[in-house]
PDB file of C-alpha atoms and ligand atoms in Angstrom:
ATOM      1  CA  MET R  49    -122.977 161.216 241.354  1.00  0.00           C
ATOM      2  CA  LYS R  50    -123.083 157.687 242.140  1.00  0.00           C
ATOM      3  CA  ILE R  51    -126.914 156.150 243.262  1.00  0.00           C
ATOM      4  CA  LEU R  52    -127.504 152.396 243.943  1.00  0.00           C
ATOM      5  CA  ILE R  53    -131.522 151.709 242.437  1.00  0.00           C
ATOM      6  CA  LEU R  54    -132.329 148.593 244.508  1.00  0.00           C
ATOM      7  CA  ASN R  55    -135.437 146.817 244.175  1.00  0.00           C
ATOM      8  CA  GLY R  56    -137.300 143.703 246.116  1.00  0.00           C
ATOM      9  CA  PRO R  57    -138.772 140.694 246.216  1.00  0.00           C
ATOM     10  CA  ASN R  58    -141.028 140.043 242.960  1.00  0.00           C
ATOM     11  CA  LEU R  59    -140.005 142.490 240.761  1.00  0.00           C
ATOM     12  CA  ASN R  60    -138.017 140.522 238.680  1.00  0.00           C
ATOM     13  CA  LEU R  61    -141.438 139.654 237.383  1.00  0.00           C
ATOM     14  CA  LEU R  62    -142.130 143.326 235.688  1.00  0.00           C
ATOM     15  CA  GLY R  63    -143.117 143.066 232.305  1.00  0.00           C
ATOM     16  CA  LYS R  64    -145.082 139.128 233.352  1.00  0.00           C
ATOM     17  CA  ARG R  65    -146.703 140.615 236.331  1.00  0.00           C
ATOM     18  CA  GLU R  66    -149.915 142.624 237.202  1.00  0.00           C
ATOM     19  CA  GLU R  67    -149.506 144.823 234.103  1.00  0.00           C
ATOM     20  CA  LYS R  68    -152.219 146.658 235.912  1.00  0.00           C
ATOM     21  CA  PHE R  69    -150.009 147.594 238.639  1.00  0.00           C
ATOM     22  CA  TYR R  70    -146.872 147.293 237.122  1.00  0.00           C
ATOM     23  CA  GLY R  71    -146.993 148.056 233.690  1.00  0.00           C
ATOM     24  CA  ARG R  72    -145.332 145.640 230.534  1.00  0.00           C
ATOM     25  CA  GLU R  73    -142.192 146.884 230.931  1.00  0.00           C
ATOM     26  CA  ASP R  74    -139.327 145.334 232.353  1.00  0.00           C
ATOM     27  CA  PHE R  75    -137.239 146.781 234.359  1.00  0.00           C
ATOM     28  CA  GLU R  76    -134.063 145.728 232.492  1.00  0.00           C
ATOM     29  CA  LYS R  77    -135.599 148.429 229.586  1.00  0.00           C
ATOM     30  CA  ILE R  78    -136.686 150.731 232.822  1.00  0.00           C
ATOM     31  CA  LEU R  79    -133.156 150.440 233.778  1.00  0.00           C
ATOM     32  CA  GLU R  80    -131.075 151.309 230.322  1.00  0.00           C
ATOM     33  CA  GLU R  81    -134.068 154.938 229.467  1.00  0.00           C
ATOM     34  CA  LEU R  82    -133.517 155.829 233.771  1.00  0.00           C
ATOM     35  CA  LYS R  83    -129.760 156.237 232.434  1.00  0.00           C
ATOM     36  CA  GLY R  84    -130.067 157.835 228.901  1.00  0.00           C
ATOM     37  CA  HIS R  85    -132.314 160.489 231.779  1.00  0.00           C
ATOM     38  CA  PHE R  86    -129.850 160.363 233.633  1.00  0.00           C
ATOM     39  CA  PRO R  87    -125.915 160.570 231.869  1.00  0.00           C
ATOM     40  CA  GLU R  88    -123.897 162.230 233.994  1.00  0.00           C
ATOM     41  CA  MET R  89    -125.482 159.669 237.473  1.00  0.00           C
ATOM     42  CA  GLU R  90    -123.836 156.735 237.735  1.00  0.00           C
ATOM     43  CA  ILE R  91    -126.219 154.605 238.957  1.00  0.00           C
ATOM     44  CA  ASP R  92    -126.119 150.441 239.995  1.00  0.00           C
ATOM     45  CA  TYR R  93    -128.709 148.203 240.325  1.00  0.00           C
ATOM     46  CA  PHE R  94    -129.710 145.197 242.136  1.00  0.00           C
ATOM     47  CA  GLN R  95    -132.939 142.815 242.602  1.00  0.00           C
ATOM     48  CA  SER R  96    -133.558 140.167 245.371  1.00  0.00           C
ATOM     49  CA  ASN R  97    -136.213 138.496 246.439  1.00  0.00           C
ATOM     50  CA  SER R  98    -134.799 137.889 250.335  1.00  0.00           C
ATOM     51  CA  GLU R  99    -134.439 140.468 252.668  1.00  0.00           C
ATOM     52  CA  GLY R 100    -131.082 139.800 254.499  1.00  0.00           C
ATOM     53  CA  ALA R 101    -129.736 140.388 250.827  1.00  0.00           C
ATOM     54  CA  ILE R 102    -131.113 143.964 250.585  1.00  0.00           C
ATOM     55  CA  VAL R 103    -129.937 144.481 253.642  1.00  0.00           C
ATOM     56  CA  ASP R 104    -126.987 143.328 253.040  1.00  0.00           C
ATOM     57  CA  ARG R 105    -126.702 145.713 250.340  1.00  0.00           C
ATOM     58  CA  ILE R 106    -128.097 148.367 251.443  1.00  0.00           C
ATOM     59  CA  GLN R 107    -125.233 148.258 253.931  1.00  0.00           C
ATOM     60  CA  GLN R 108    -122.225 148.736 251.577  1.00  0.00           C
ATOM     61  CA  THR R 109    -123.192 151.646 250.363  1.00  0.00           C
ATOM     62  CA  ALA R 110    -121.358 153.284 253.109  1.00  0.00           C
ATOM     63  CA  ASP R 111    -118.171 151.120 251.709  1.00  0.00           C
ATOM     64  CA  GLU R 112    -118.861 152.106 247.838  1.00  0.00           C
ATOM     65  CA  ARG R 113    -119.510 155.868 247.651  1.00  0.00           C
ATOM     66  CA  PHE R 114    -122.835 155.902 247.024  1.00  0.00           C
ATOM     67  CA  GLN R 115    -125.073 159.081 248.171  1.00  0.00           C
ATOM     68  CA  GLY R 116    -128.203 157.352 247.593  1.00  0.00           C
ATOM     69  CA  ILE R 117    -130.763 154.914 247.449  1.00  0.00           C
ATOM     70  CA  VAL R 118    -133.832 155.130 245.899  1.00  0.00           C
ATOM     71  CA  LEU R 119    -135.154 151.948 246.877  1.00  0.00           C
ATOM     72  CA  ASN R 120    -138.128 149.896 246.425  1.00  0.00           C
ATOM     73  CA  ALA R 121    -138.825 147.349 248.439  1.00  0.00           C
ATOM     74  CA  ALA R 122    -142.466 146.008 247.049  1.00  0.00           C
ATOM     75  CA  ALA R 123    -144.027 143.258 249.528  1.00  0.00           C
ATOM     76  CA  TYR R 124    -140.672 144.452 252.641  1.00  0.00           C
ATOM     77  CA  SER R 125    -141.924 147.790 252.318  1.00  0.00           C
ATOM     78  CA  HIS R 126    -145.112 146.717 255.056  1.00  0.00           C
ATOM     79  CA  TYR R 127    -143.777 144.333 257.176  1.00  0.00           C
ATOM     80  CA  SER R 128    -139.816 144.273 256.837  1.00  0.00           C
ATOM     81  CA  ILE R 129    -138.566 145.971 260.369  1.00  0.00           C
ATOM     82  CA  ALA R 130    -135.326 145.221 259.798  1.00  0.00           C
ATOM     83  CA  ILE R 131    -134.724 146.803 256.261  1.00  0.00           C
ATOM     84  CA  ARG R 132    -136.085 149.400 258.022  1.00  0.00           C
ATOM     85  CA  ASP R 133    -133.251 149.580 260.451  1.00  0.00           C
ATOM     86  CA  ALA R 134    -130.335 148.750 257.716  1.00  0.00           C
ATOM     87  CA  ILE R 135    -132.528 152.599 256.066  1.00  0.00           C
ATOM     88  CA  ALA R 136    -131.831 154.312 259.968  1.00  0.00           C
ATOM     89  CA  ALA R 137    -129.014 153.033 260.380  1.00  0.00           C
ATOM     90  CA  MET R 138    -127.621 154.669 257.046  1.00  0.00           C
ATOM     91  CA  GLN R 139    -126.049 158.316 256.551  1.00  0.00           C
ATOM     92  CA  ILE R 140    -127.237 158.389 252.865  1.00  0.00           C
ATOM     93  CA  PRO R 141    -130.461 159.325 251.789  1.00  0.00           C
ATOM     94  CA  VAL R 142    -133.203 156.780 250.896  1.00  0.00           C
ATOM     95  CA  VAL R 143    -135.820 157.530 248.518  1.00  0.00           C
ATOM     96  CA  GLU R 144    -139.062 154.645 248.757  1.00  0.00           C
ATOM     97  CA  VAL R 145    -140.621 154.101 245.376  1.00  0.00           C
ATOM     98  CA  HIS R 146    -143.664 152.285 244.639  1.00  0.00           C
ATOM     99  CA  LEU R 147    -144.936 151.441 240.884  1.00  0.00           C
ATOM    100  CA  SER R 148    -148.427 151.837 242.225  1.00  0.00           C
ATOM    101  CA  ASN R 149    -150.309 153.640 244.124  1.00  0.00           C
ATOM    102  CA  ILE R 150    -149.912 151.626 247.487  1.00  0.00           C
ATOM    103  CA  TYR R 151    -152.769 154.050 248.913  1.00  0.00           C
ATOM    104  CA  ALA R 152    -155.437 153.203 246.235  1.00  0.00           C
ATOM    105  CA  ARG R 153    -154.802 148.999 246.769  1.00  0.00           C
ATOM    106  CA  GLU R 154    -155.234 146.776 249.272  1.00  0.00           C
ATOM    107  CA  PRO R 155    -155.408 147.600 253.546  1.00  0.00           C
ATOM    108  CA  PHE R 156    -152.341 146.654 254.222  1.00  0.00           C
ATOM    109  CA  ARG R 157    -150.909 147.656 251.402  1.00  0.00           C
ATOM    110  CA  HIS R 158    -151.375 151.483 252.933  1.00  0.00           C
ATOM    111  CA  VAL R 159    -148.568 151.180 255.204  1.00  0.00           C
ATOM    112  CA  SER R 160    -145.187 151.355 254.903  1.00  0.00           C
ATOM    113  CA  VAL R 161    -142.448 150.777 257.906  1.00  0.00           C
ATOM    114  CA  ILE R 162    -139.955 152.421 255.894  1.00  0.00           C
ATOM    115  CA  SER R 163    -142.001 155.613 254.681  1.00  0.00           C
ATOM    116  CA  ALA R 164    -140.689 157.540 258.452  1.00  0.00           C
ATOM    117  CA  VAL R 165    -137.169 156.312 257.139  1.00  0.00           C
ATOM    118  CA  CYS R 166    -136.714 157.487 254.026  1.00  0.00           C
ATOM    119  CA  ALA R 167    -135.929 160.690 252.778  1.00  0.00           C
ATOM    120  CA  GLY R 168    -139.909 161.297 250.686  1.00  0.00           C
ATOM    121  CA  THR R 169    -141.754 158.543 249.207  1.00  0.00           C
ATOM    122  CA  ILE R 170    -143.238 158.507 245.719  1.00  0.00           C
ATOM    123  CA  THR R 171    -146.068 155.597 244.807  1.00  0.00           C
ATOM    124  CA  GLY R 172    -148.098 155.287 241.176  1.00  0.00           C
ATOM    125  CA  PHE R 173    -146.620 156.735 239.134  1.00  0.00           C
ATOM    126  CA  GLY R 174    -144.200 153.594 237.119  1.00  0.00           C
ATOM    127  CA  LYS R 175    -141.690 153.872 236.042  1.00  0.00           C
ATOM    128  CA  ASP R 176    -141.199 157.730 236.491  1.00  0.00           C
ATOM    129  CA  SER R 177    -141.504 156.832 240.446  1.00  0.00           C
ATOM    130  CA  TYR R 178    -138.007 156.074 239.936  1.00  0.00           C
ATOM    131  CA  ARG R 179    -136.973 158.796 237.916  1.00  0.00           C
ATOM    132  CA  MET R 180    -138.677 161.602 240.130  1.00  0.00           C
ATOM    133  CA  ALA R 181    -136.736 160.123 242.426  1.00  0.00           C
ATOM    134  CA  LEU R 182    -133.475 160.438 240.072  1.00  0.00           C
ATOM    135  CA  GLU R 183    -134.645 163.993 239.869  1.00  0.00           C
ATOM    136  CA  TRP R 184    -135.080 164.790 243.432  1.00  0.00           C
ATOM    137  CA  PHE R 185    -131.523 163.293 244.022  1.00  0.00           C
ATOM    138  CA  GLY R 186    -129.792 165.881 241.213  1.00  0.00           C
ATOM    139  CA  TYR R 187    -131.586 168.406 242.537  1.00  0.00           C
ATOM    140  CA  HIS R 188    -130.457 167.492 245.897  1.00  0.00           C
ATOM    141  CA  GLN R 189    -126.488 167.602 244.631  1.00  0.00           C
ATOM    142  CA  MET R 190    -127.354 171.537 243.109  1.00  0.00           C
ATOM    143  CA  GLY R 191    -128.059 172.522 246.530  1.00  0.00           C
ATOM    144  CA  LYS R 192    -131.827 173.839 245.439  1.00  0.00           C
ATOM    145  CA  ILE R 193    -133.590 172.351 247.657  1.00  0.00           C
ATOM    146  CA  GLY R 194    -132.606 171.221 250.635  1.00  0.00           C
ATOM    147  CA  PHE R 195    -132.574 167.246 252.745  1.00  0.00           C
ATOM    148  CA  THR R 196    -132.603 166.742 255.776  1.00  0.00           C
ATOM    149  CA  LYS R 197    -131.981 163.061 256.870  1.00  0.00           C
ATOM    150  CA  ARG R 198    -134.207 161.860 258.872  1.00  0.00           C
TER     151      ARG R 198
HETATM  152  C1  DQA T1205    -144.488 147.746 245.155  1.00  0.00           C
HETATM  153  C2  DQA T1205    -146.297 147.723 245.963  1.00  0.00           C
HETATM  154  C3  DQA T1205    -146.363 146.612 246.798  1.00  0.00           C
HETATM  155  O1  DQA T1205    -147.451 147.005 248.211  1.00  0.00           O
HETATM  156  C4  DQA T1205    -145.876 144.821 246.597  1.00  0.00           C
HETATM  157  O2  DQA T1205    -145.857 144.041 246.974  1.00  0.00           O
HETATM  158  C5  DQA T1205    -145.100 144.803 245.066  1.00  0.00           C
HETATM  159  C6  DQA T1205    -144.278 146.118 244.181  1.00  0.00           C
HETATM  160  C7  DQA T1205    -144.773 148.721 243.924  1.00  0.00           C
HETATM  161  O3  DQA T1205    -143.752 149.481 242.866  1.00  0.00           O
HETATM  162  O4  DQA T1205    -146.029 149.225 243.218  1.00  0.00           O
HETATM  163  O5  DQA T1205    -143.919 144.099 244.388  1.00  0.00           O
HETATM  164  O6  DQA T1205    -143.901 147.712 246.021  1.00  0.00           O
END
């Protein structure tokens, strides 16, 4: 199973950024751990601070035999209609993740414009949000639970 983990703006600063929300580890370390947890998955990783690059990367997955995307669109989750439209245009499921619990933070973070076009959202479990999303893809592939592309 080929899955893309896609991180948005400022997530390149993990480990150096607001530790109480985002923890101490950088994403390279988290990625290594995730690959260790899911050795059967082909996990590709992309991070960008720009909206257009994220839209491009989502579109490209169509030609690259990806079966799913784990997306932390970071601040763009709260206002990027372009990213929402790119997700809606794709055939493959996208799971929205956040390290912090966006509902326990400022009101502007309580709204995600991408949630409605994602298969589901996992928020507030730190790096485990990514692990849970990948687990769902694993179960989905094994046909253990149903899936509806919204
Ligand atoms: C985030 C939450 C967003 O509100 C914020 O803008 C981020 C990270 C998270 O992973 O908790 O940059 O997506």
